[in-house]
Amino acid sequence: MSTAVEMKSPPRSPVAALARAAAYPRLRYMGSKYKLAPHLGAVFNDVGGTTFLDAFSGSGFVGYLAKAMGYAVDTNDYLHFPSVISRASMVNESVTLTDDMIAAICGPAADDRNFIQTTFKDVFFAEDDRVFLDSAWSHIDSLTGFERDLALATLILSAARKQPRGVFTISGDLSHYNDGRRDLSLPLREHFRERAAEYNAAVFSTGRTNHAYTGDVFDLVKTDYDVVYLDPPYAPPSDDADYTKRYHFLEGLSDYWVGRKIMQETKTKKIPKQKSVFANKRTIEDALERTFDKFKDAGAIVMSYSSNALPGDARIKELLGSVKPNVEVRMVDHQYHFGTHSSAARRSVQEYIFIGRD
Ligand SMILES: C[S@@+](CC[C@H](N)C(=O)[O-])C[C@H]1O[C@@H](n2cnc3c(N)ncnc32)[C@H](O)[C@@H]1O
């Protein structure tokens, strides 16, 4: 942990950071904090410090915002594709994809691989888009370092934007989802060119060292960050918050399914579910207690949670309070549209931001 003096000096003003973060290449992701950026920016500005962990990074947006605020940032997620995205957009300080690289990836294939064409035939995307994904990978396979991360993040974002609702639980003929949006009709090859420009524009330097890890939060080695930001899956009252089910195609696309088992009997050709103790109401309390204890040496623990998940805010406050005696709770109205009459309004959802300090 940094000294108390360092903790008192906040990072750069969030105003410029928010402007930069607004241009982040946006992946539609369950629980993404893109819309909460002003609230989170204000919290991080109040808390201060210089080192930051985004322990459940997902789309990578919060780690990117923290970097824009001047922190040295580490991100982590137990899925692989979030670390690819964070390396490309946040860890990377200066590398961009050149016009020649983009032209090569969008040009004729470098080999005759066809894994995506055959595995996902009649499941995801039209034939020419699947041919492009294999062909793009035939070039990306020979890239290394941040160039490879950028090309993969671009391919992942392209696939996510083209898939209706951005989730891979729906497959086959999805024409009834077509609401005329350009993203749904743009060929993946064109998406790639446009998304590459977005990622190139997102790269910036702070001169600090940042990392992106893939793994379970409990396996992280360093814990004494100035700020630990926790945005675990929200454990719903029924069912569970399963990220593998929704994003299995993006996860496989991030490493071309190498060494992965595909559940051939499933309609969407899923990969096996990666269980999370945070995603289920029976295991969430113990998981939170262990997580807070793990990060008890951090300067501050900041956690996002939702009012329509378990456990409730009073219990979370109690659990966090056992390692950080000063707990503040900020509430943000989430913009879910449930209608305007009084019974519907009662269903509106609050996003909580818990801030635990010594
Ligand atoms: C609510 S999302 C995070 C959203 C992110 N803050 C954003 O703005 O996009 C929760 C993330 O936790 C990850 N996750 C679930 N269980 C995990 C675990 N045990 N360790 C690390 N990451 C986990 C999921 O893969 C998912 O990306």
XYZ file of C-alpha atoms and ligand atoms in Angstrom:
385
model
C 0.000 0.000 0.000
C 1.189 3.541 -0.671
C 1.633 5.970 2.176
C -1.330 7.958 3.487
C 0.204 11.114 2.004
C 0.185 9.614 -1.476
C -3.392 8.430 -1.008
C -4.476 11.981 -0.282
C -3.230 13.311 -3.599
C -5.882 12.353 -6.150
C -5.031 11.449 -9.730
C -5.660 13.761 -12.629
C -9.072 15.442 -12.772
C -11.678 13.050 -14.151
C -12.973 15.551 -16.726
C -10.266 14.935 -19.334
C -10.224 11.241 -18.417
C -13.974 10.923 -19.031
C -13.619 12.577 -22.426
C -10.933 10.053 -23.351
C -12.896 7.126 -21.942
C -15.973 8.146 -23.955
C -14.021 7.186 -27.087
C -13.271 3.682 -25.767
C -14.205 1.088 -28.443
C -17.384 -0.035 -26.809
C -18.225 -3.719 -26.450
C -21.791 -4.450 -25.459
C -21.161 -6.510 -22.340
C -23.433 -7.701 -19.530
C -22.794 -5.435 -16.545
C -20.516 -3.014 -18.428
C -19.901 0.188 -16.479
C -19.709 2.498 -19.486
C -22.816 4.430 -18.400
C -21.576 4.778 -14.810
C -18.294 6.394 -15.855
C -18.983 9.864 -14.335
C -19.914 8.301 -10.975
C -16.929 5.972 -10.914
C -14.600 8.765 -12.053
C -15.806 10.893 -9.120
C -15.254 8.020 -6.657
C -11.728 7.296 -7.915
C -10.932 10.991 -7.819
C -12.056 11.154 -4.161
C -10.119 8.037 -3.208
C -6.853 9.025 -4.943
C -3.703 6.895 -4.961
C -1.526 5.744 -7.852
C -1.990 1.971 -8.256
C -5.283 0.407 -9.357
C -6.664 -3.105 -9.823
C -9.767 -3.809 -11.937
C -10.269 -7.384 -10.689
C -13.268 -8.342 -12.894
C -12.439 -6.387 -16.032
C -14.943 -7.690 -18.645
C -15.082 -5.164 -21.487
C -12.013 -3.422 -20.038
C -13.733 -0.078 -19.738
C -13.052 0.658 -16.052
C -9.344 -0.204 -16.260
C -9.092 2.095 -19.271
C -10.861 4.910 -17.395
C -8.475 4.417 -14.450
C -5.461 4.612 -16.760
C -6.888 7.807 -18.274
C -7.080 9.180 -14.710
C -3.356 8.580 -14.311
C -3.252 5.323 -12.340
C -0.858 2.447 -13.002
C -3.468 -0.228 -13.764
C -3.657 -4.012 -13.539
C -6.736 -5.782 -14.882
C -7.911 -9.340 -14.374
C -10.775 -11.558 -15.547
C -11.232 -15.323 -15.440
C -12.140 -15.329 -19.144
C -9.346 -14.928 -21.688
C -10.771 -12.423 -24.173
C -11.042 -9.592 -21.602
C -7.268 -9.717 -21.073
C -6.679 -9.512 -24.838
C -8.871 -6.408 -24.987
C -7.179 -4.798 -21.975
C -3.683 -5.506 -23.307
C -4.597 -3.982 -26.687
C -6.292 -0.856 -25.357
C -4.824 -0.213 -21.910
C -1.494 -2.009 -21.295
C -0.329 -1.053 -24.779
C 1.154 2.458 -24.673
C 2.100 3.137 -28.281
C 1.629 0.315 -30.799
C -1.041 0.696 -33.505
C -2.075 -1.444 -36.482
C -0.566 -0.024 -39.679
C -2.593 0.396 -42.865
C -0.520 -2.407 -44.416
C -1.358 -4.807 -41.576
C -5.053 -3.981 -41.802
C -4.955 -4.447 -45.585
C -3.215 -7.829 -45.201
C -5.724 -9.065 -42.607
C -8.593 -7.943 -44.832
C -6.962 -9.378 -47.979
C -6.672 -12.954 -49.317
C -6.123 -15.709 -46.707
C -2.574 -16.750 -45.792
C -3.581 -20.427 -45.466
C -6.611 -22.665 -46.019
C -7.849 -23.062 -42.438
C -11.621 -23.428 -42.138
C -12.374 -24.259 -38.493
C -14.858 -21.396 -38.011
C -16.537 -21.980 -41.371
C -17.247 -25.597 -40.598
C -17.865 -25.509 -36.842
C -20.263 -22.565 -36.890
C -22.033 -23.219 -40.217
C -25.736 -22.353 -39.765
C -24.939 -21.247 -36.201
C -23.293 -17.803 -36.371
C -22.864 -15.350 -39.268
C -23.248 -15.754 -43.021
C -20.777 -17.820 -45.039
C -18.686 -14.852 -46.287
C -18.311 -13.502 -42.733
C -17.173 -16.897 -41.428
C -14.701 -17.166 -44.310
C -13.358 -13.754 -43.297
C -12.918 -14.802 -39.640
C -10.808 -17.828 -40.638
C -8.900 -15.758 -43.160
C -8.227 -12.942 -40.653
C -6.917 -15.479 -38.172
C -4.583 -16.935 -40.835
C -2.764 -13.575 -40.736
C -3.152 -12.802 -37.035
C -1.476 -16.131 -36.189
C 1.855 -14.741 -37.363
C 1.557 -11.497 -35.362
C 3.011 -11.167 -31.868
C 2.796 -8.803 -28.910
C 0.498 -5.776 -28.933
C -0.058 -6.043 -32.701
C -1.602 -9.455 -32.157
C -3.660 -8.175 -29.196
C -4.919 -5.197 -31.218
C -5.860 -7.359 -34.200
C -7.668 -9.844 -31.943
C -9.463 -7.142 -29.958
C -10.573 -5.676 -33.302
C -11.813 -9.066 -34.534
C -13.643 -9.699 -31.239
C -15.328 -6.299 -31.302
C -16.291 -6.780 -34.972
C -17.959 -10.124 -34.218
C -19.729 -8.740 -31.138
C -21.095 -5.730 -33.024
C -22.391 -7.852 -35.877
C -24.128 -10.418 -33.649
C -27.688 -9.283 -32.732
C -27.782 -8.140 -29.079
C -24.059 -8.956 -28.855
C -24.711 -12.353 -27.229
C -24.007 -15.833 -28.559
C -26.950 -17.582 -26.933
C -29.000 -17.001 -30.080
C -28.091 -18.666 -33.373
C -29.315 -19.737 -36.794
C -31.609 -17.424 -38.751
C -31.582 -14.180 -36.754
C -33.249 -12.031 -39.413
C -36.137 -11.184 -37.036
C -33.614 -9.324 -34.852
C -32.672 -7.085 -37.766
C -33.871 -3.618 -36.782
C -32.063 -1.956 -39.693
C -28.968 -1.049 -37.683
C -25.886 -0.652 -39.870
C -23.799 -2.852 -37.535
C -25.937 -5.866 -38.403
C -25.555 -5.563 -42.168
C -21.952 -4.338 -42.447
C -19.689 -7.190 -43.687
C -17.257 -8.331 -40.969
C -14.343 -7.331 -43.203
C -15.635 -3.720 -43.199
C -16.261 -3.908 -39.474
C -12.635 -4.910 -39.025
C -11.369 -1.830 -40.891
C -13.611 0.492 -38.873
C -13.022 -1.154 -35.492
C -9.242 -1.150 -36.117
C -9.397 2.630 -36.536
C -11.302 2.865 -33.210
C -8.689 0.793 -31.372
C -5.807 2.682 -32.968
C -7.353 5.942 -31.761
C -7.778 4.548 -28.227
C -4.055 3.869 -27.650
C -2.350 6.402 -25.385
C 0.639 6.620 -23.083
C 1.005 7.504 -19.405
C 4.546 6.151 -19.043
C 3.380 3.822 -16.263
C 3.552 0.019 -16.300
C 0.209 -1.748 -16.634
C -0.726 -5.452 -16.798
C -3.684 -7.577 -17.902
C -4.103 -10.979 -16.244
C -6.322 -13.956 -16.990
C -7.343 -15.964 -13.944
C -9.551 -16.410 -10.933
C -9.596 -13.382 -8.647
C -8.465 -15.606 -5.755
C -5.268 -16.491 -7.646
C -4.043 -12.902 -7.971
C -0.681 -12.491 -6.242
C -0.417 -8.740 -5.676
C -3.157 -7.351 -3.435
C -1.862 -4.109 -1.900
C -3.063 -1.680 -4.558
C -4.123 1.832 -3.605
C -7.512 1.111 -5.173
C -9.058 -2.320 -5.739
C -12.180 -2.097 -7.907
C -14.520 -5.082 -7.709
C -17.282 -5.575 -10.272
C -18.208 -9.239 -9.883
C -21.170 -10.833 -11.668
C -24.421 -9.886 -9.957
C -25.845 -13.033 -8.360
C -29.529 -13.001 -9.413
C -32.309 -14.306 -7.122
C -32.845 -17.193 -9.590
C -30.638 -18.802 -12.262
C -27.012 -17.605 -12.407
C -25.036 -14.901 -14.193
C -23.261 -17.070 -16.755
C -20.716 -15.182 -18.863
C -19.424 -18.251 -20.726
C -22.897 -18.982 -22.108
C -23.259 -15.458 -23.521
C -19.727 -14.858 -24.809
C -18.317 -18.330 -25.613
C -17.776 -17.395 -29.264
C -15.679 -14.329 -28.353
C -13.713 -16.406 -25.848
C -12.896 -19.027 -28.518
C -12.172 -16.367 -31.130
C -9.524 -14.900 -28.793
C -7.317 -18.012 -29.178
C -8.870 -19.782 -32.192
C -10.299 -22.436 -29.833
C -6.820 -24.000 -29.562
C -6.914 -26.680 -26.855
C -10.566 -25.943 -26.090
C -13.301 -28.548 -25.919
C -16.412 -27.716 -27.939
C -19.700 -29.184 -26.727
C -20.773 -30.457 -30.153
C -24.222 -31.457 -28.906
C -25.116 -27.847 -28.071
C -26.962 -25.730 -30.609
C -24.491 -22.830 -30.370
C -21.348 -25.069 -30.122
C -20.506 -23.802 -26.672
C -17.372 -24.363 -24.677
C -17.837 -25.774 -21.160
C -19.139 -23.324 -18.606
C -16.555 -21.769 -16.341
C -18.250 -21.764 -12.962
C -18.032 -18.649 -10.826
C -18.737 -18.547 -7.106
C -19.893 -14.949 -7.614
C -22.640 -15.853 -10.070
C -24.861 -17.834 -7.744
C -26.934 -16.815 -4.706
C -25.798 -19.855 -2.674
C -22.084 -19.049 -2.956
C -21.959 -15.260 -3.321
C -21.753 -14.289 0.352
C -18.823 -16.537 1.097
C -17.151 -15.379 -2.150
C -17.504 -11.714 -1.201
C -16.246 -12.325 2.327
C -13.135 -14.081 0.968
C -12.565 -11.377 -1.647
C -12.755 -8.539 0.874
C -10.386 -10.420 3.152
C -7.958 -11.007 0.271
C -7.770 -7.276 -0.443
C -7.769 -6.055 3.157
C -4.327 -4.435 2.655
C -5.520 -2.316 -0.269
C -5.808 1.426 0.321
C -9.477 1.359 -0.653
C -11.908 -1.277 -1.895
C -14.523 0.034 -4.321
C -17.286 -2.344 -5.375
C -20.166 -2.029 -7.828
C -23.316 -4.008 -7.168
C -26.965 -3.983 -8.153
C -30.099 -3.745 -6.019
C -31.737 -6.625 -7.888
C -29.011 -9.107 -6.929
C -28.136 -10.973 -3.728
C -27.058 -10.296 -1.021
C -28.629 -6.920 -0.197
C -26.766 -3.680 0.457
C -26.922 -3.957 4.268
C -25.190 -7.352 4.214
C -22.511 -6.169 1.767
C -21.859 -3.141 3.967
C -21.450 -5.451 6.954
C -19.069 -7.802 5.094
C -16.941 -4.976 3.686
C -16.979 -3.236 7.072
C -15.248 -6.206 8.664
C -12.032 -5.382 6.733
C -12.520 -1.650 6.062
C -14.124 0.185 8.995
C -15.318 3.210 6.982
C -17.856 2.157 4.390
C -19.690 4.696 2.252
C -22.492 3.677 -0.110
C -23.398 5.760 -3.144
C -26.525 4.955 -5.119
C -27.085 5.602 -8.797
C -30.413 5.168 -10.561
C -29.885 2.836 -13.447
C -31.593 3.792 -16.683
C -33.655 0.652 -17.132
C -36.980 1.596 -18.665
C -39.805 -0.139 -16.874
C -42.534 2.366 -17.722
C -43.772 5.326 -15.762
C -46.783 4.206 -13.708
C -46.181 3.779 -9.979
C -46.082 -0.031 -9.743
C -43.619 -0.211 -12.628
C -41.463 2.576 -11.181
C -40.961 0.523 -8.005
C -39.075 -2.033 -10.067
C -36.394 0.462 -11.000
C -32.881 -0.718 -10.232
C -30.214 1.021 -8.180
C -26.535 0.583 -8.873
C -24.604 0.706 -5.629
C -21.028 1.828 -5.307
C -19.532 0.684 -1.999
C -16.362 2.457 -0.908
C -14.434 0.844 1.952
C -11.531 2.694 3.591
C -9.480 2.349 6.772
C -20.027 -7.416 -14.172
S -18.793 -8.116 -15.231
C -17.570 -6.866 -15.249
C -17.924 -5.742 -16.172
C -16.833 -4.707 -16.356
N -16.624 -3.914 -15.163
C -17.162 -3.790 -17.513
O -17.307 -2.561 -17.324
O -17.285 -4.294 -18.641
C -18.117 -9.402 -14.258
C -16.893 -10.108 -14.825
O -16.395 -11.016 -13.833
C -15.776 -12.115 -14.494
N -15.649 -13.183 -13.468
C -16.603 -14.009 -12.987
N -16.099 -14.796 -12.017
C -14.798 -14.459 -11.866
C -13.758 -14.913 -11.010
N -13.958 -15.891 -10.114
N -12.545 -14.326 -11.107
C -12.322 -13.348 -12.020
N -13.266 -12.891 -12.883
C -14.504 -13.431 -12.797
C -16.695 -12.378 -15.682
O -16.028 -13.049 -16.720
C -17.128 -10.948 -16.078
O -16.313 -10.455 -17.122
